[in-house]
mmCIF file of C-alpha atoms and ligand atoms in Angstrom:
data_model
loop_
_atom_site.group_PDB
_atom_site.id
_atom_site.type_symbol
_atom_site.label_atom_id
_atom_site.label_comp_id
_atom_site.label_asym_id
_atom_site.label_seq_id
_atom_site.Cartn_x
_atom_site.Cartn_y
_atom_site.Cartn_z
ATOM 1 C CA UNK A 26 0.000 0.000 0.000
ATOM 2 C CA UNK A 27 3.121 2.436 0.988
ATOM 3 C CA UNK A 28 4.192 1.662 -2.505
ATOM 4 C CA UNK A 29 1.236 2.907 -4.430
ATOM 5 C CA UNK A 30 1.658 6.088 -2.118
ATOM 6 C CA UNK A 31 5.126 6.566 -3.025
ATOM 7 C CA UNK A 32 4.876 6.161 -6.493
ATOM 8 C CA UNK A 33 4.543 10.215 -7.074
ATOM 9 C CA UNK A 34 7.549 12.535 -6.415
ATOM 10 C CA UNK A 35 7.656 16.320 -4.598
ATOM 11 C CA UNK A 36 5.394 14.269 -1.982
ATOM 12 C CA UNK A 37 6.404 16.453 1.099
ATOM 13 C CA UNK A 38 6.563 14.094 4.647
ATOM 14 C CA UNK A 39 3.742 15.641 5.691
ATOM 15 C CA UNK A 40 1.591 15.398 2.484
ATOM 16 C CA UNK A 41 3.073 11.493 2.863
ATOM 17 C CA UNK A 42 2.311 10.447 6.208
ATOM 18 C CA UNK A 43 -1.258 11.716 5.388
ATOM 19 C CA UNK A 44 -1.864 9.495 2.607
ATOM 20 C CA UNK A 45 -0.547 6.873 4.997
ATOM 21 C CA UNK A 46 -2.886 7.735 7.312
ATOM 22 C CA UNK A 47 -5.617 7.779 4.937
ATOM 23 C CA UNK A 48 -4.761 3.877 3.729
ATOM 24 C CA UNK A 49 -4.229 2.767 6.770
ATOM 25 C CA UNK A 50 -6.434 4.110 9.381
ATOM 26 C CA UNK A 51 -4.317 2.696 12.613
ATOM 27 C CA UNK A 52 -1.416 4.748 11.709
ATOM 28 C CA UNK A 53 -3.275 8.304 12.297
ATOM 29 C CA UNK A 54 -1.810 8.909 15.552
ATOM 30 C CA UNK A 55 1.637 7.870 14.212
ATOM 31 C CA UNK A 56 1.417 10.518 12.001
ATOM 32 C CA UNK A 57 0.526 13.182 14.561
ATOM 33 C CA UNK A 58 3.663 12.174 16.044
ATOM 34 C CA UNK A 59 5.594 12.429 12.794
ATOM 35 C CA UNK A 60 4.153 15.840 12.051
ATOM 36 C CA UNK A 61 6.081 16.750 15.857
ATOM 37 C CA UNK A 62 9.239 14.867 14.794
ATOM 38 C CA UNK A 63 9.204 16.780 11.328
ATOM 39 C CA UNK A 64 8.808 20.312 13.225
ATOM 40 C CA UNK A 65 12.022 19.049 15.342
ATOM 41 C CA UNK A 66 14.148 17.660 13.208
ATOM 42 C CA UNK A 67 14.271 21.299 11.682
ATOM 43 C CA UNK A 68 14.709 23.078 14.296
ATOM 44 C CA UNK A 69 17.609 21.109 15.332
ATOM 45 C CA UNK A 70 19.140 21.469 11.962
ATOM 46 C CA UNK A 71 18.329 25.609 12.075
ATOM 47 C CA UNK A 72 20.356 24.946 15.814
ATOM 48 C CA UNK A 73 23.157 22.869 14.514
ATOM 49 C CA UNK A 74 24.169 25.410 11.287
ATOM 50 C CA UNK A 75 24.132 28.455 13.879
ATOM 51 C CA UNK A 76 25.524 26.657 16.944
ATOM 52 C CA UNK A 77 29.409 27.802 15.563
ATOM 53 C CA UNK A 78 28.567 31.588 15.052
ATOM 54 C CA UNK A 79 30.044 33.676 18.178
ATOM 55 C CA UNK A 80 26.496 35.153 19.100
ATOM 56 C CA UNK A 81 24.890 31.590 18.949
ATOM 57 C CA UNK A 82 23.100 30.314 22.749
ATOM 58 C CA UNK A 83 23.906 26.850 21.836
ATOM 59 C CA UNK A 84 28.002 27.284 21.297
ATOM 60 C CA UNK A 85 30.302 25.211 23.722
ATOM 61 C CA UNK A 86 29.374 23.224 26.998
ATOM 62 C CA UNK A 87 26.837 22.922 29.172
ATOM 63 C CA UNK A 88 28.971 21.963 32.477
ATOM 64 C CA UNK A 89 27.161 18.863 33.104
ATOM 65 C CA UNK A 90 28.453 15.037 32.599
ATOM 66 C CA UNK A 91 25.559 12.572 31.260
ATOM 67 C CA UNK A 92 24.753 9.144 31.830
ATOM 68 C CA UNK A 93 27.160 7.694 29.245
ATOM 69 C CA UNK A 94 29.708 10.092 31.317
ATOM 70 C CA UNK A 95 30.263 12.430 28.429
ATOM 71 C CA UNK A 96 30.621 16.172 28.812
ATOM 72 C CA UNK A 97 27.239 17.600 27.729
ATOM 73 C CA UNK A 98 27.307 19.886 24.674
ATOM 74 C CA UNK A 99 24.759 23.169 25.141
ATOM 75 C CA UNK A 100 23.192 21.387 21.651
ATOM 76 C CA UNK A 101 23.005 18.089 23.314
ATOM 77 C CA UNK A 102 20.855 19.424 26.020
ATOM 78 C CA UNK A 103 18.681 21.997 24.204
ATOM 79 C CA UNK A 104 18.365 19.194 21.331
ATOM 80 C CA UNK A 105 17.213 16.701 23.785
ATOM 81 C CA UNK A 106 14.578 19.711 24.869
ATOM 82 C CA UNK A 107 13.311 20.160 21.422
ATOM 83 C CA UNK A 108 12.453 16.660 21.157
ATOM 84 C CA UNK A 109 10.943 15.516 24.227
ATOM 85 C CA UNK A 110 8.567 18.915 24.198
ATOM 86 C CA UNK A 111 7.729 18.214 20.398
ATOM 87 C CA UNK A 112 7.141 14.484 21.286
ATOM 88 C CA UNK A 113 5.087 15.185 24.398
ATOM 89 C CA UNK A 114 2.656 18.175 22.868
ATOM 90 C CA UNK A 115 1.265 15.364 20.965
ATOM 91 C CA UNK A 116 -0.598 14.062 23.539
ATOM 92 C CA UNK A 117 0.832 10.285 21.652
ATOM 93 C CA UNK A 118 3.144 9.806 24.095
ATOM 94 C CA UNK A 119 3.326 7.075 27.064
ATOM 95 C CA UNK A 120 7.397 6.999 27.526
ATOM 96 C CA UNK A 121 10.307 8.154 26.314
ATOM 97 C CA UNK A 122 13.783 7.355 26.720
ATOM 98 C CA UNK A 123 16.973 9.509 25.519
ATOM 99 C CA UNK A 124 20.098 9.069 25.864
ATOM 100 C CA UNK A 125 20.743 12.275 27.335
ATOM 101 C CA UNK A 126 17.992 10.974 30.154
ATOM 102 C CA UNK A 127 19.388 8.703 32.771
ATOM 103 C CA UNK A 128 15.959 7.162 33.248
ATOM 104 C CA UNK A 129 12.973 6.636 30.919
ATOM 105 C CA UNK A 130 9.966 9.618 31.303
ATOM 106 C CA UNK A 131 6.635 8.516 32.163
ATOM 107 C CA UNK A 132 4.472 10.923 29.880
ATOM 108 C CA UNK A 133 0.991 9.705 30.681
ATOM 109 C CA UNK A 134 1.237 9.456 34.207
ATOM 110 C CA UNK A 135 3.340 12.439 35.292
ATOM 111 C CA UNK A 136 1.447 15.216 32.386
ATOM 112 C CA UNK A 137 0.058 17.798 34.933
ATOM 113 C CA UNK A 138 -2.597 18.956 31.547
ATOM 114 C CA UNK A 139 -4.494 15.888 30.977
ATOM 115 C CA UNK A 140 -4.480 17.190 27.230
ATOM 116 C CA UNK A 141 -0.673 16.135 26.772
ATOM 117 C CA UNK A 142 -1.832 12.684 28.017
ATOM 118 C CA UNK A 143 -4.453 12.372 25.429
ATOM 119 C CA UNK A 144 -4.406 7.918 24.537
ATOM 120 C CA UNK A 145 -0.183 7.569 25.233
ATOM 121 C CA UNK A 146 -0.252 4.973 22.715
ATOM 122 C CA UNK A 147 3.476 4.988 21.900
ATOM 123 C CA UNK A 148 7.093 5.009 23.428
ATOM 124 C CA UNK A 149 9.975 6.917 21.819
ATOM 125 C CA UNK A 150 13.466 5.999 22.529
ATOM 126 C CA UNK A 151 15.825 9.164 20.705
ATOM 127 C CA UNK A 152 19.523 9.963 20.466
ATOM 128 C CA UNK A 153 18.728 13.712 19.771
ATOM 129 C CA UNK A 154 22.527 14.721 18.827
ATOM 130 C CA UNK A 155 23.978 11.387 17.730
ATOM 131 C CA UNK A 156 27.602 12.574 17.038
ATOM 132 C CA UNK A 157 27.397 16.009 18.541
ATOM 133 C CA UNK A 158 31.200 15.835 19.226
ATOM 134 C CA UNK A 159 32.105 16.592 15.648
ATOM 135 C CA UNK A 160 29.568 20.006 14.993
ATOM 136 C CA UNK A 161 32.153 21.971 16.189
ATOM 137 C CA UNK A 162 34.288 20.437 13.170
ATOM 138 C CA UNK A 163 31.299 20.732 10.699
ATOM 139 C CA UNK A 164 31.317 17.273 10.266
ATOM 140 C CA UNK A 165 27.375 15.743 10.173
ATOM 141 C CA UNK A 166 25.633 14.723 13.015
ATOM 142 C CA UNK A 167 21.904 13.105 13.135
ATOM 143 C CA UNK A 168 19.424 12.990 15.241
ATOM 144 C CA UNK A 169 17.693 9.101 15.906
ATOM 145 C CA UNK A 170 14.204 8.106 16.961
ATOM 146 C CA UNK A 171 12.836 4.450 17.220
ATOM 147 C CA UNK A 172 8.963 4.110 18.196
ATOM 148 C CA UNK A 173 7.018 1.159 19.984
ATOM 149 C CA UNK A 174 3.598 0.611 21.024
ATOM 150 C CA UNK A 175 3.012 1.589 24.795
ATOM 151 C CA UNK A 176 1.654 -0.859 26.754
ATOM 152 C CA UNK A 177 -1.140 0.865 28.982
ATOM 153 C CA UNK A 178 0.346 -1.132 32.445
ATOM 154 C CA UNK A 179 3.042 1.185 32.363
ATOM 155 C CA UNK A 180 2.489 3.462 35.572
ATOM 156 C CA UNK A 181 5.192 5.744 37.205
ATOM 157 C CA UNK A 182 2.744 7.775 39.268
ATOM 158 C CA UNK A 183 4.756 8.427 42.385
ATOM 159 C CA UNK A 184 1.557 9.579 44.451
ATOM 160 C CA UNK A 185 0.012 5.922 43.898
ATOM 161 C CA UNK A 186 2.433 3.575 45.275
ATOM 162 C CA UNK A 187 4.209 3.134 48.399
ATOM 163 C CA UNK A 188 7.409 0.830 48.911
ATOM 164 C CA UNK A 189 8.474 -1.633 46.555
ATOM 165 C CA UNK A 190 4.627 -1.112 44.545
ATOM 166 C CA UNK A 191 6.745 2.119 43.177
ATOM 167 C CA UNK A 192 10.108 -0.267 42.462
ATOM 168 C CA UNK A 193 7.482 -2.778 39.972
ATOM 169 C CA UNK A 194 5.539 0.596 39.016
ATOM 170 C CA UNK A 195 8.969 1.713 37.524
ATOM 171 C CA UNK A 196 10.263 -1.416 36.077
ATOM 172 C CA UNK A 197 7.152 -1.744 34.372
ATOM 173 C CA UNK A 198 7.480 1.375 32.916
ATOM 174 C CA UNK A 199 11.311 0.636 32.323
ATOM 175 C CA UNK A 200 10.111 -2.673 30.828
ATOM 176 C CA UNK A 201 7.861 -0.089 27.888
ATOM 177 C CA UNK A 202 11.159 1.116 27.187
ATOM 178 C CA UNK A 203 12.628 -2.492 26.924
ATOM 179 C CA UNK A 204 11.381 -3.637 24.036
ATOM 180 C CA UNK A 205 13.567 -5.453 21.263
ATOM 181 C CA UNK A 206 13.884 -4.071 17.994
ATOM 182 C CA UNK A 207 11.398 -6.710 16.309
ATOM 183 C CA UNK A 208 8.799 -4.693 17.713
ATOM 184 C CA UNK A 209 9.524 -1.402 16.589
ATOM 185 C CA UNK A 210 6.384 0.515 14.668
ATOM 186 C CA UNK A 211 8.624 3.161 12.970
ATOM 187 C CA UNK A 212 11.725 4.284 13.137
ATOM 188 C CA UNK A 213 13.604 7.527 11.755
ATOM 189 C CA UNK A 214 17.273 9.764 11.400
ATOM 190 C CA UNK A 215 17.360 13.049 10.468
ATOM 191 C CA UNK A 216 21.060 13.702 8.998
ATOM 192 C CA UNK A 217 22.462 17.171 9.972
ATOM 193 C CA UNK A 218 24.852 17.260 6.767
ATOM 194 C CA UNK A 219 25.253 19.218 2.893
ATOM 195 C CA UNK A 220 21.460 18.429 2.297
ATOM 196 C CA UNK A 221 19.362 17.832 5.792
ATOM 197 C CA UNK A 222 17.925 14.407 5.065
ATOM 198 C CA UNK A 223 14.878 12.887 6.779
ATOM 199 C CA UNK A 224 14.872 9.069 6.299
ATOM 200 C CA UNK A 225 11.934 6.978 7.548
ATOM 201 C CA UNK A 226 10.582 3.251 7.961
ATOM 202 C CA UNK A 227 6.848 2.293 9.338
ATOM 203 C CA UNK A 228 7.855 -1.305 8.004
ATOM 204 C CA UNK A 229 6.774 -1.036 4.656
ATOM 205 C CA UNK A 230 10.321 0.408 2.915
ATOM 206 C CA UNK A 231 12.389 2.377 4.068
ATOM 207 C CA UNK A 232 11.677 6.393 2.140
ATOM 208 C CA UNK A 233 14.119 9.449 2.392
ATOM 209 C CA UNK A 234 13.182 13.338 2.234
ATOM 210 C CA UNK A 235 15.069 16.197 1.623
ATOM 211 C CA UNK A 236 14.938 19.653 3.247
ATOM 212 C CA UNK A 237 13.588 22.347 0.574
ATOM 213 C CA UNK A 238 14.506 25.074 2.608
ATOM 214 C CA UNK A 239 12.469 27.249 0.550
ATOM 215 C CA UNK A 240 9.421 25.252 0.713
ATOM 216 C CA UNK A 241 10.448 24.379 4.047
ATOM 217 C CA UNK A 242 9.230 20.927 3.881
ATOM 218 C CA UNK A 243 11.149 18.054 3.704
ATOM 219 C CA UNK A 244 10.476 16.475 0.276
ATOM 220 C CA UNK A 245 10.322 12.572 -0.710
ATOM 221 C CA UNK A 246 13.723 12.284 -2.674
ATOM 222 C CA UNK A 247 14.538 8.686 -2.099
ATOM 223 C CA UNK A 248 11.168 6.670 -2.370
ATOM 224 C CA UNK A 249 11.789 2.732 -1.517
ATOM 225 C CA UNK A 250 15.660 2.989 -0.776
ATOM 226 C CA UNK A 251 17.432 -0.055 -1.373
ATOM 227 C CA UNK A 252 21.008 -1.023 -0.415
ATOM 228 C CA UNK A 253 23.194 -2.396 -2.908
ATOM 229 C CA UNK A 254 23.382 -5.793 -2.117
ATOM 230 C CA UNK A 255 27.107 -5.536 -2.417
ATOM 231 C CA UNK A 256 29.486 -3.040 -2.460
ATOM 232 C CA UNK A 257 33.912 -2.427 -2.165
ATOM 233 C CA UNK A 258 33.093 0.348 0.768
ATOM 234 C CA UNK A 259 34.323 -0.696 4.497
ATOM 235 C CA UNK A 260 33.450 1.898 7.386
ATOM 236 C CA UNK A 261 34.949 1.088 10.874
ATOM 237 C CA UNK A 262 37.177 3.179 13.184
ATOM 238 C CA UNK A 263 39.998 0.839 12.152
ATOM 239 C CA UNK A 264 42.324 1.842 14.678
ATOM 240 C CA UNK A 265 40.672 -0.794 16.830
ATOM 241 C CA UNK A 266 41.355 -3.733 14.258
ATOM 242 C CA UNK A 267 43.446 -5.652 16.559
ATOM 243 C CA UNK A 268 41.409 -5.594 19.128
ATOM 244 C CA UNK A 269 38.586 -6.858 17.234
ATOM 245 C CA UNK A 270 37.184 -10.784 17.155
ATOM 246 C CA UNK A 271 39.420 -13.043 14.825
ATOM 247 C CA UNK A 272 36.329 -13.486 12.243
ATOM 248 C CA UNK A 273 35.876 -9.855 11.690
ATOM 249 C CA UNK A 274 39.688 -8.826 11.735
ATOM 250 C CA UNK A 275 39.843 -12.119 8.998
ATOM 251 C CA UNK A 276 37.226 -10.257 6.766
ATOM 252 C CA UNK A 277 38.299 -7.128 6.860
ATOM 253 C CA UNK A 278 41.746 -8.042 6.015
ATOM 254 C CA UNK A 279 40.187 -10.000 2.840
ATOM 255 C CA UNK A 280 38.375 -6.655 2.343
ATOM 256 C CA UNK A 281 41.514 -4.792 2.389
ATOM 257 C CA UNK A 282 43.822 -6.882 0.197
ATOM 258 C CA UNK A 283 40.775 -7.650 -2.338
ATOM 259 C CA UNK A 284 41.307 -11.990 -1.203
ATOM 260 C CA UNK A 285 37.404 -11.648 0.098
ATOM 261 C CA UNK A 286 34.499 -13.340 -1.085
ATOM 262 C CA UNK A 287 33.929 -10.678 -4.109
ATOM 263 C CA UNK A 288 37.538 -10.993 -4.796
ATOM 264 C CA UNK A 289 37.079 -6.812 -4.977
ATOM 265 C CA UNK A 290 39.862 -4.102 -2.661
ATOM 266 C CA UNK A 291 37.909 -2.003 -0.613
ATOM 267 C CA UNK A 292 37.761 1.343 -0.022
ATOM 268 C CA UNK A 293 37.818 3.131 3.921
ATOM 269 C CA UNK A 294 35.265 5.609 4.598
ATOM 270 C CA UNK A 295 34.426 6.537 8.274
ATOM 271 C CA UNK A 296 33.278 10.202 9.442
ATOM 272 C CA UNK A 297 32.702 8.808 13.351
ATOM 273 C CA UNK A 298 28.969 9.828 13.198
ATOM 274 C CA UNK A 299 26.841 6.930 12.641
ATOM 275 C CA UNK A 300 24.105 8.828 11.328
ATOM 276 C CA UNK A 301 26.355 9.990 8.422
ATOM 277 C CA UNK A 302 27.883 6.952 8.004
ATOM 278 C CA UNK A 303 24.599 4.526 7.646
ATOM 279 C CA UNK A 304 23.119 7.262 5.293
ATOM 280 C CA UNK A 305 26.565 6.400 2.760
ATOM 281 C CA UNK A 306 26.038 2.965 3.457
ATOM 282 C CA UNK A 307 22.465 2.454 3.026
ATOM 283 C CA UNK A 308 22.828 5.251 -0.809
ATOM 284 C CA UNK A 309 26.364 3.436 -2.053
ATOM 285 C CA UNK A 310 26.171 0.396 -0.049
ATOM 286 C CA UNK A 311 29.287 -0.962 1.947
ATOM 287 C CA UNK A 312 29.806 -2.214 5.771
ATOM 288 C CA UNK A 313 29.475 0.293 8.655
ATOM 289 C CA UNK A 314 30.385 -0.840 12.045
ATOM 290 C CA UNK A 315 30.933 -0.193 15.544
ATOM 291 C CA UNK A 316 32.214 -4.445 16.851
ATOM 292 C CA UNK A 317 33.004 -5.245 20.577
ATOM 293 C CA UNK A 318 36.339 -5.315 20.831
ATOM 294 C CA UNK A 319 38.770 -6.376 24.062
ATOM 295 C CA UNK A 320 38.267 -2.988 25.464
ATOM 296 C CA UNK A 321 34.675 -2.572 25.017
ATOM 297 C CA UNK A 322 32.954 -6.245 24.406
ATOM 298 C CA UNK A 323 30.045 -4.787 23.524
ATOM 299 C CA UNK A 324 31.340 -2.131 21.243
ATOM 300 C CA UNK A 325 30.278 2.016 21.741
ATOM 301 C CA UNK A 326 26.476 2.216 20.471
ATOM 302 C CA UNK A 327 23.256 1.639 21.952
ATOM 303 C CA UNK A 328 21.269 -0.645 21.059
ATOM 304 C CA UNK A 329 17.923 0.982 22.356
ATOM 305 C CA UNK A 330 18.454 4.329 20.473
ATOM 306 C CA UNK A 331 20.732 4.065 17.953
ATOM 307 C CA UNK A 332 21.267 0.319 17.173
ATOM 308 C CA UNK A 333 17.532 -1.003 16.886
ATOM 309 C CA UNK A 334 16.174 2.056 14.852
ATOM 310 C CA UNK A 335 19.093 1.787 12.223
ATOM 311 C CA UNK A 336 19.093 -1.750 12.179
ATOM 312 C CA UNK A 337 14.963 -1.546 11.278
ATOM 313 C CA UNK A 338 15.583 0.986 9.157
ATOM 314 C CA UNK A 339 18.759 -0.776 7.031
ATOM 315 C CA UNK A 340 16.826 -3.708 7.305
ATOM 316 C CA UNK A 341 13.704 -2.374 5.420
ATOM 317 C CA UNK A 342 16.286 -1.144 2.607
ATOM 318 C CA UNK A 343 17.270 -4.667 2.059
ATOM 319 C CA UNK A 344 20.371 -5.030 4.311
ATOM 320 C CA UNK A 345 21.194 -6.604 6.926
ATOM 321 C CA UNK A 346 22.768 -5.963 10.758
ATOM 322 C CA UNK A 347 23.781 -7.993 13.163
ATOM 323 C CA UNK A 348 26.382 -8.681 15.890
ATOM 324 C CA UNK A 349 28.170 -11.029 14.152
ATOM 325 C CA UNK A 350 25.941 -13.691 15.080
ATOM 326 C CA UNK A 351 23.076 -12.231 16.513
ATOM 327 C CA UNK A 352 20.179 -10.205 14.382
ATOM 328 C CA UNK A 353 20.753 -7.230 16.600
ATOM 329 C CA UNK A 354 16.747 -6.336 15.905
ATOM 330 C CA UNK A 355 16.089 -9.430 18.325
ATOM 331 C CA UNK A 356 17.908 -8.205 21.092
ATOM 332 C CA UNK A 357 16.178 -7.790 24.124
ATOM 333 C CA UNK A 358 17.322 -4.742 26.057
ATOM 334 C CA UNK A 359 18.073 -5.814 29.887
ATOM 335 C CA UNK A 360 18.548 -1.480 30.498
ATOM 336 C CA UNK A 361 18.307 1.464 28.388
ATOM 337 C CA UNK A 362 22.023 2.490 28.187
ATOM 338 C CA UNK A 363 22.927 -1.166 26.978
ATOM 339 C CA UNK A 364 25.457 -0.834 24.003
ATOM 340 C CA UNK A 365 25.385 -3.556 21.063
ATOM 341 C CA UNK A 366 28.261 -4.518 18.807
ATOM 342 C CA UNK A 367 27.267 -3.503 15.270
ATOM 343 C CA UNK A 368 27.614 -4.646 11.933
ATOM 344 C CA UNK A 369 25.404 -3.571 9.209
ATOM 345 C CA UNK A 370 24.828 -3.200 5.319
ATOM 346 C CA UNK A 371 25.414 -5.053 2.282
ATOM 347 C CA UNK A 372 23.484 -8.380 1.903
ATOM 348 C CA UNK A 373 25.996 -9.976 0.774
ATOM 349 C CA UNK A 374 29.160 -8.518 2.520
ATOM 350 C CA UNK A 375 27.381 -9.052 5.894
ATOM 351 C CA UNK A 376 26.609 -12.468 4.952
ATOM 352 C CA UNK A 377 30.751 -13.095 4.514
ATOM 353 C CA UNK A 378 31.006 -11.980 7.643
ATOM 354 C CA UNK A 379 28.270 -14.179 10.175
ATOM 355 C CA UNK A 380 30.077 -17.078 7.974
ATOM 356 C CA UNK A 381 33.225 -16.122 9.478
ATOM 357 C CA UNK A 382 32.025 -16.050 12.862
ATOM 358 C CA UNK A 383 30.165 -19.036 12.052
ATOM 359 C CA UNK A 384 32.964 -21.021 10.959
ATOM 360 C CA UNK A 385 34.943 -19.804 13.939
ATOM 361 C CA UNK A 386 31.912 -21.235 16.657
HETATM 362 P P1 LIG B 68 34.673 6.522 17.558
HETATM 363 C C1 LIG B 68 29.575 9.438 17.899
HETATM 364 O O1 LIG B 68 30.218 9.807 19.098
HETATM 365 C C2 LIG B 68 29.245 7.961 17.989
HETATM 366 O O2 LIG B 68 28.390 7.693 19.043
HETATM 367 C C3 LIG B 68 28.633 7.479 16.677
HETATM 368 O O3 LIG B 68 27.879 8.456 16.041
HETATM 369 C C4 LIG B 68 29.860 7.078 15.866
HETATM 370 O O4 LIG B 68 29.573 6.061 14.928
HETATM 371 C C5 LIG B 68 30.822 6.586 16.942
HETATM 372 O O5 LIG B 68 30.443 7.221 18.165
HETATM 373 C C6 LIG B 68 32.253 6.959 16.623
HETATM 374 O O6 LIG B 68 33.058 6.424 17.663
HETATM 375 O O7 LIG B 68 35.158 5.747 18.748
HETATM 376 O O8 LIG B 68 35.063 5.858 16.249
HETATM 377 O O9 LIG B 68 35.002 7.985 17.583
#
């Protein structure tokens, strides 16, 4: 049905996620949130271009350390702003978890207005700055959103509970959070770079849009993106390569001297923001990854907020991403900061890889 949507061009998102909502009726509050996410992501991209200029509010630090114990950015904070108050005006919103929050926010049970806690149908888990480090370099950055259904039992409501009734109150709430990437409803990046790209999946395809900043819309550009199921393109911070798992360090070295399965050299590209680096990937094809190595067994990124929502969104292109052995979309998240070891793209280049670490079980 997305197809026969996505068939015209100069669709704007908005003018799309209406004829979604029009062929399929149970996505109409999705939408709604959408419309809030499409008002964000261009703020954040007005915040990001000024952030360097001497008069901007959003230049330098904020003074404050977050969970992941990383020096907050003023953009990393006011970002993370943007997005919960767009998210929550919705009145869509049960949860949501960022990782600039050390704890998941119960929406629906904390909203003083009743209004802003309209059905709470959905959780949103967001990296609102994914790369922020590298703005002051002008190098892209993204913004990443992954959305579940809420289920109504979740209940933070402080007044209601006494004792340990708060502790299972929470953990159920924690638990809407928890959810593995298999049951993701959409999932979205907006990439901060020479075009501001909006790239979406609600399961059917993945579709990208891109900012007309005269219209001031983003505009379907990429209808039905597919990876290239193969590709000469490697992107990994490959000053860890000996510290990485014997499988992947065998690939990569096939990759590099051209001995690999498609017998082709490949080529290095890694800009150290994910966002920027999965949008290459998923338009030229290639590998991107972020592997556990001996330092870090489960790698750097997220798997809540950064991992699952790619992976869904890669996956709907056609790719693939996994661990090495695990799909990394069937990982069930134990707590909200958990990090995954990545590896995603090409059909067939990933596929060289899980045989290697097959092989090596
Ligand atoms: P490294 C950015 O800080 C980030 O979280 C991702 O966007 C990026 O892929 C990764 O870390 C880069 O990490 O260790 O290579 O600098």
């Amino acid at each position: 049905v997305l197809d026969e949507v996505c068939e015209t061009t100069g669709v704007t998102l908005k003018r799309y996620m209406n004829e979604v909502a029009m062929l399929n009726p149970e996505l109409t509050e999705l939408t709604v949130l959408f419309g809030a996410i499409d008002t964000a992501c261009k703020a954040i991209t007005n915040m990001v271009k000024r952030s360097q200029l001497p008069s901007s509010e959003t230049l330098g630090y904020q003074g404050e350390v977050n969970i992941q114990g990383e020096d907050q950015k003023k953009l990393d904070v006011i970002t993370n702003e943007v997005l919960k108050r767009a998210l929550r005006f919705t009145g869509k919103m049960g949860v949501l978890a960022s990782e600039e929050e050390d704890v998941p926010l119960d929406l629906v049970n904390t909203e003083k207005d009743a209004i802003f806690a309209d059905t709470g149908k959905y959780v949103a888990v967001f990296d609102p700055l994914d790369g922020s480090s590298n703005v002051d370099a002008g190098i892209p950055t993204g913004t990443i959103i992954g959305i579940y259904d809420h289920d109504e039992n979740c209940a933070m409501d402080d007044e209601s509970c006494e004792g340990d009734e708060c502790a299972q109150q929470e953990l159920n709430c924690l638990s809407n959070t928890l959810q593995a990437g298999t049951n993701l409803v959409a999932a979205a990046y907006c990439l901060y770079s020479s075009s501001t790209f909006f790239v979406l999946t609600l399961g059917a395809g993945t579709y990208g849009f891109t900012l007309d900043e005269n219209l001031g819309e983003f505009v379907l550009s990429h209808p039905n993106m597919k990876i290239p199921e193969t590709s000469s393109i490697m992107s990994f911070n490959e000053a860890n390569t000996h510290m990485w798992d014997e499988p992947l360090q065998k690939v990569v070295k096939g990759w590099r001297d051209g001995t690999g399965k498609s017998g082709q050299q490949f080529s290095s590209r890694y800009i150290g923001s994910m966002v920027g680096d999965v949008h290459r990937t998923l338009l030229y094809g290639g590998v991107f990854g972020y592997p556990g190595d001996t330092k870090n067994v489960n790698g750097k990124l997220r798997l809540l907020y950064e991992g699952a929502p790619m992976s869904f969104i890669m996956e709907q292109a056609g790719g693939i991403s996994t661990t090495g052995t695990k799909r990394v979309m069937e990982i069930q998240p134990e707590y909200v900061h958990q990090r995954v070891p990545i590896i995603m793209g090409s059909k067939n280049d990933i596929e060289e890889v899980m045989e290697a670490y097959a092989a090596a079980e």
